[in-house]
Every structure is written in structure tokens, then in C-alpha cells.
PDB file of C-alpha atoms in Angstrom:
ATOM      1  CA  MET A  24     124.707 108.337  96.380  1.00  0.00           C
ATOM      2  CA  ASP A  25     123.055 105.861  98.954  1.00  0.00           C
ATOM      3  CA  THR A  26     119.783 107.122  99.952  1.00  0.00           C
ATOM      4  CA  SER A  27     116.343 106.104 101.206  1.00  0.00           C
ATOM      5  CA  PHE A  28     112.824 107.063 100.373  1.00  0.00           C
ATOM      6  CA  HIS A  29     109.903 108.021 102.894  1.00  0.00           C
ATOM      7  CA  MET A  30     106.369 107.420 102.131  1.00  0.00           C
ATOM      8  CA  SER A  31     103.365 108.382 104.145  1.00  0.00           C
ATOM      9  CA  LEU A  32     100.081 106.272 103.962  1.00  0.00           C
ATOM     10  CA  PRO A  33      96.732 106.306 105.754  1.00  0.00           C
ATOM     11  CA  CYS A  34      96.109 102.968 107.697  1.00  0.00           C
ATOM     12  CA  LEU A  35      93.172 101.136 109.295  1.00  0.00           C
ATOM     13  CA  SER A  36      94.797  99.770 112.420  1.00  0.00           C
ATOM     14  CA  VAL A  37      98.422 100.740 113.551  1.00  0.00           C
ATOM     15  CA  ARG A  38      98.412  97.535 115.584  1.00  0.00           C
ATOM     16  CA  ASP A  39      97.900  95.117 112.591  1.00  0.00           C
ATOM     17  CA  THR A  40     100.102  97.173 110.574  1.00  0.00           C
ATOM     18  CA  LYS A  41     102.835  96.750 113.127  1.00  0.00           C
ATOM     19  CA  LYS A  42     102.153  93.138 113.354  1.00  0.00           C
ATOM     20  CA  PHE A  43     102.572  92.334 109.560  1.00  0.00           C
ATOM     21  CA  TYR A  44     105.572  94.626 108.717  1.00  0.00           C
ATOM     22  CA  THR A  45     107.445  93.044 111.408  1.00  0.00           C
ATOM     23  CA  SER A  46     106.413  89.405 110.344  1.00  0.00           C
ATOM     24  CA  ILE A  47     108.459  90.265 106.904  1.00  0.00           C
ATOM     25  CA  GLY A  48     111.450  91.616 108.893  1.00  0.00           C
ATOM     26  CA  ALA A  49     110.722  95.076 108.880  1.00  0.00           C
ATOM     27  CA  SER A  50     111.286  97.086 112.428  1.00  0.00           C
ATOM     28  CA  ILE A  51     109.291  99.715 114.156  1.00  0.00           C
ATOM     29  CA  GLY A  52     110.470 103.008 114.351  1.00  0.00           C
ATOM     30  CA  ARG A  53     108.699 106.015 116.402  1.00  0.00           C
ATOM     31  CA  SER A  54     105.066 105.338 116.892  1.00  0.00           C
ATOM     32  CA  THR A  55     102.164 106.597 118.837  1.00  0.00           C
ATOM     33  CA  GLN A  56      98.636 105.284 118.980  1.00  0.00           C
ATOM     34  CA  SER A  57      97.727 107.133 115.883  1.00  0.00           C
ATOM     35  CA  TRP A  58     100.704 106.367 113.779  1.00  0.00           C
ATOM     36  CA  VAL A  59     103.930 104.375 113.174  1.00  0.00           C
ATOM     37  CA  ASP A  60     107.022 104.562 111.202  1.00  0.00           C
ATOM     38  CA  ILE A  61     108.002 101.209 109.776  1.00  0.00           C
ATOM     39  CA  ASN A  62     111.936 100.601 108.571  1.00  0.00           C
ATOM     40  CA  LEU A  63     111.451  98.458 105.486  1.00  0.00           C
ATOM     41  CA  PHE A  64     114.850  97.640 104.566  1.00  0.00           C
ATOM     42  CA  GLY A  65     116.247 101.190 105.172  1.00  0.00           C
ATOM     43  CA  HIS A  66     113.227 103.005 103.872  1.00  0.00           C
ATOM     44  CA  GLN A  67     110.892 104.901 105.997  1.00  0.00           C
ATOM     45  CA  ILE A  68     107.020 104.159 105.740  1.00  0.00           C
ATOM     46  CA  THR A  69     104.819 106.354 107.885  1.00  0.00           C
ATOM     47  CA  PHE A  70     101.429 104.792 108.271  1.00  0.00           C
ATOM     48  CA  ILE A  71      98.668 107.024 109.997  1.00  0.00           C
ATOM     49  CA  LYS A  72      95.485 105.812 111.273  1.00  0.00           C
ATOM     50  CA  THR A  73      92.822 107.634 109.579  1.00  0.00           C
ATOM     51  CA  GLY A  74      90.570 104.716 107.860  1.00  0.00           C
ATOM     52  CA  LYS A  75      90.293 103.243 104.647  1.00  0.00           C
ATOM     53  CA  PHE A  76      91.566 105.159 101.535  1.00  0.00           C
ATOM     54  CA  ASN A  77      90.033 104.172  98.220  1.00  0.00           C
ATOM     55  CA  PHE A  78      92.628 104.086  95.261  1.00  0.00           C
ATOM     56  CA  ASN A  79      90.360 103.394  92.003  1.00  0.00           C
ATOM     57  CA  SER A  80      93.165 102.636  89.757  1.00  0.00           C
ATOM     58  CA  PRO A  81      92.636 100.034  87.021  1.00  0.00           C
ATOM     59  CA  ASN A  82      95.198  97.088  86.926  1.00  0.00           C
ATOM     60  CA  TYR A  83      97.513  96.850  83.893  1.00  0.00           C
ATOM     61  CA  VAL A  84      99.155  94.113  81.831  1.00  0.00           C
ATOM     62  CA  PHE A  85     102.796  93.650  81.923  1.00  0.00           C
ATOM     63  CA  GLU A  86     104.168  90.536  79.894  1.00  0.00           C
ATOM     64  CA  GLY A  87     100.937  88.902  80.097  1.00  0.00           C
ATOM     65  CA  LYS A  88     100.469  89.403  83.744  1.00  0.00           C
ATOM     66  CA  ILE A  89      97.697  91.566  85.380  1.00  0.00           C
ATOM     67  CA  LEU A  90      99.341  93.816  87.780  1.00  0.00           C
ATOM     68  CA  PRO A  91      97.724  96.683  90.286  1.00  0.00           C
ATOM     69  CA  SER A  92      98.521 100.043  89.120  1.00  0.00           C
ATOM     70  CA  PHE A  93      98.751 101.481  92.588  1.00  0.00           C
ATOM     71  CA  HIS A  94     101.490  99.682  94.611  1.00  0.00           C
ATOM     72  CA  PHE A  95     104.774 100.260  96.366  1.00  0.00           C
ATOM     73  CA  GLY A  96     107.702  98.002  96.970  1.00  0.00           C
ATOM     74  CA  VAL A  97     111.041  97.081  97.926  1.00  0.00           C
ATOM     75  CA  ILE A  98     113.878  95.870  95.823  1.00  0.00           C
ATOM     76  CA  VAL A  99     116.097  93.372  97.893  1.00  0.00           C
ATOM     77  CA  ASP A 100     118.703  90.707  97.241  1.00  0.00           C
ATOM     78  CA  LEU A 101     117.410  87.316  96.235  1.00  0.00           C
ATOM     79  CA  GLU A 102     118.314  85.707  99.589  1.00  0.00           C
ATOM     80  CA  THR A 103     115.961  88.166 101.324  1.00  0.00           C
ATOM     81  CA  TRP A 104     113.373  87.815  98.684  1.00  0.00           C
ATOM     82  CA  ASN A 105     113.381  84.067  99.011  1.00  0.00           C
ATOM     83  CA  ASN A 106     113.103  84.606 102.865  1.00  0.00           C
ATOM     84  CA  VAL A 107     110.193  86.756 102.811  1.00  0.00           C
ATOM     85  CA  TYR A 108     108.323  85.029 100.174  1.00  0.00           C
ATOM     86  CA  SER A 109     108.766  81.831 102.377  1.00  0.00           C
ATOM     87  CA  LYS A 110     107.474  83.557 105.592  1.00  0.00           C
ATOM     88  CA  LEU A 111     104.545  85.075 103.848  1.00  0.00           C
ATOM     89  CA  LYS A 112     103.594  81.504 102.119  1.00  0.00           C
ATOM     90  CA  ASP A 113     104.151  79.761 105.481  1.00  0.00           C
ATOM     91  CA  GLU A 114     101.764  82.250 106.989  1.00  0.00           C
ATOM     92  CA  ASP A 115      99.072  81.758 104.189  1.00  0.00           C
ATOM     93  CA  PHE A 116      99.185  85.325 103.002  1.00  0.00           C
ATOM     94  CA  GLU A 117      97.285  85.652  99.751  1.00  0.00           C
ATOM     95  CA  LEU A 118     100.108  86.219  97.214  1.00  0.00           C
ATOM     96  CA  VAL A 119     100.351  87.110  93.561  1.00  0.00           C
ATOM     97  CA  ASP A 120     102.756  84.612  92.891  1.00  0.00           C
ATOM     98  CA  LYS A 121     106.172  84.796  92.006  1.00  0.00           C
ATOM     99  CA  THR A 122     107.072  85.735  88.360  1.00  0.00           C
ATOM    100  CA  THR A 123     110.013  86.483  86.461  1.00  0.00           C
ATOM    101  CA  PHE A 124     109.807  89.713  84.244  1.00  0.00           C
ATOM    102  CA  LEU A 125     112.010  90.531  81.437  1.00  0.00           C
ATOM    103  CA  LYS A 126     113.232  87.156  81.326  1.00  0.00           C
ATOM    104  CA  ASN A 127     117.178  87.258  79.449  1.00  0.00           C
ATOM    105  CA  ASN A 128     116.968  90.990  79.175  1.00  0.00           C
ATOM    106  CA  LEU A 129     118.087  94.034  80.779  1.00  0.00           C
ATOM    107  CA  GLY A 130     116.283  94.579  83.971  1.00  0.00           C
ATOM    108  CA  GLU A 131     115.557  90.988  84.407  1.00  0.00           C
ATOM    109  CA  HIS A 132     113.827  90.565  87.958  1.00  0.00           C
ATOM    110  CA  THR A 133     111.586  88.028  89.938  1.00  0.00           C
ATOM    111  CA  SER A 134     108.668  89.621  91.640  1.00  0.00           C
ATOM    112  CA  PHE A 135     105.610  88.918  93.909  1.00  0.00           C
ATOM    113  CA  PHE A 136     102.898  90.944  95.296  1.00  0.00           C
ATOM    114  CA  VAL A 137     101.147  90.718  98.846  1.00  0.00           C
ATOM    115  CA  ASN A 138      98.165  92.886 100.381  1.00  0.00           C
ATOM    116  CA  ASP A 139      99.158  94.470 103.633  1.00  0.00           C
ATOM    117  CA  PRO A 140      96.379  94.752 106.404  1.00  0.00           C
ATOM    118  CA  ASN A 141      95.430  98.234 104.927  1.00  0.00           C
ATOM    119  CA  ASP A 142      94.722  96.612 101.655  1.00  0.00           C
ATOM    120  CA  TYR A 143      97.836  98.373  99.924  1.00  0.00           C
ATOM    121  CA  MET A 144      99.490  95.991  97.468  1.00  0.00           C
ATOM    122  CA  LEU A 145     103.259  95.576  98.445  1.00  0.00           C
ATOM    123  CA  GLU A 146     105.687  94.315  95.861  1.00  0.00           C
ATOM    124  CA  PHE A 147     109.058  92.597  96.356  1.00  0.00           C
ATOM    125  CA  LYS A 148     111.466  92.455  93.693  1.00  0.00           C
ATOM    126  CA  SER A 149     115.066  91.083  93.111  1.00  0.00           C
ATOM    127  CA  PHE A 150     117.198  91.929  90.091  1.00  0.00           C
ATOM    128  CA  LYS A 151     119.263  89.226  88.259  1.00  0.00           C
ATOM    129  CA  ASN A 152     121.947  92.296  88.379  1.00  0.00           C
ATOM    130  CA  ILE A 153     121.043  95.200  90.629  1.00  0.00           C
ATOM    131  CA  ALA A 154     122.913  97.292  88.079  1.00  0.00           C
ATOM    132  CA  ASN A 155     120.314  97.114  85.859  1.00  0.00           C
ATOM    133  CA  VAL A 156     117.360  98.331  88.030  1.00  0.00           C
ATOM    134  CA  PHE A 157     116.763 101.370  85.599  1.00  0.00           C
ATOM    135  CA  GLU A 158     118.075  99.839  82.274  1.00  0.00           C
ATOM    136  CA  SER A 159     116.024  98.859  79.253  1.00  0.00           C
TER     137      SER A 159
END
């Protein structure tokens, strides 16, 4: 079954949110002054202007890397992953640099994180073999 997810999150600025997500290749769906639907590679994220939301979750360690416990992301093909990574690097966004996890194992993937304008950590993943996304 081919499906998409929907997520709704508070945001600080609808304008800044639109600018950031369109800069990484997402498109804008329905919107008003107080909310916006973002089409993030076929997935719907609704950002609602409510102000700062505090997620007091600790980080965790995976394969020696400290990663944010609260984050969301998207799985894309390697070409898209490289394009988004390059755009963000060129625009001087602060990135948690690219890393390959589970090297030479099922589930091997390359990943990087970036903060959006609402201080959400967004992860981009590209799997060596997409069929192994849920394999271990």
C-alpha cells in the first residue's frame, strides 16, 4: 500500500516556515495567515502559528553519534538526498553532518539533520536498499 503521513506542529512564523520548506524542494498547499500545509515529498505537515513549543526530551546515542530524540524526517532517494544536502550547505544552514549508519548491515542508510525555523530537528535519510527500511 502506498500511503503518506500527516503531522501537525506548532510554528513561530508561517512566512519563515514556507520559505524554509520551499528552499528544500517542498511545496505549499492550503494556507492562511495562521497555518500552512507543506507537501514534504508527498507527506502533509501542517504548521499552525501558536508560538514556541518546548520539547524537553534528552538526546540519545546511536552508533557513537548523539542524535535528537525528538525529530521527524523523510526518506528519499540518494539523488534527492544529495540535492537537499547541497542546497542546505550552500545556504549555510547549521547541519548535523551526514553520517552512514548500520554500515554493511541491513538498514544501512545515510542521514543528516537540520533545524527548521521553528527549532524542529528534521532528518533526511537515504537507504542503501529501500526494501530494508524496517529490517534489522
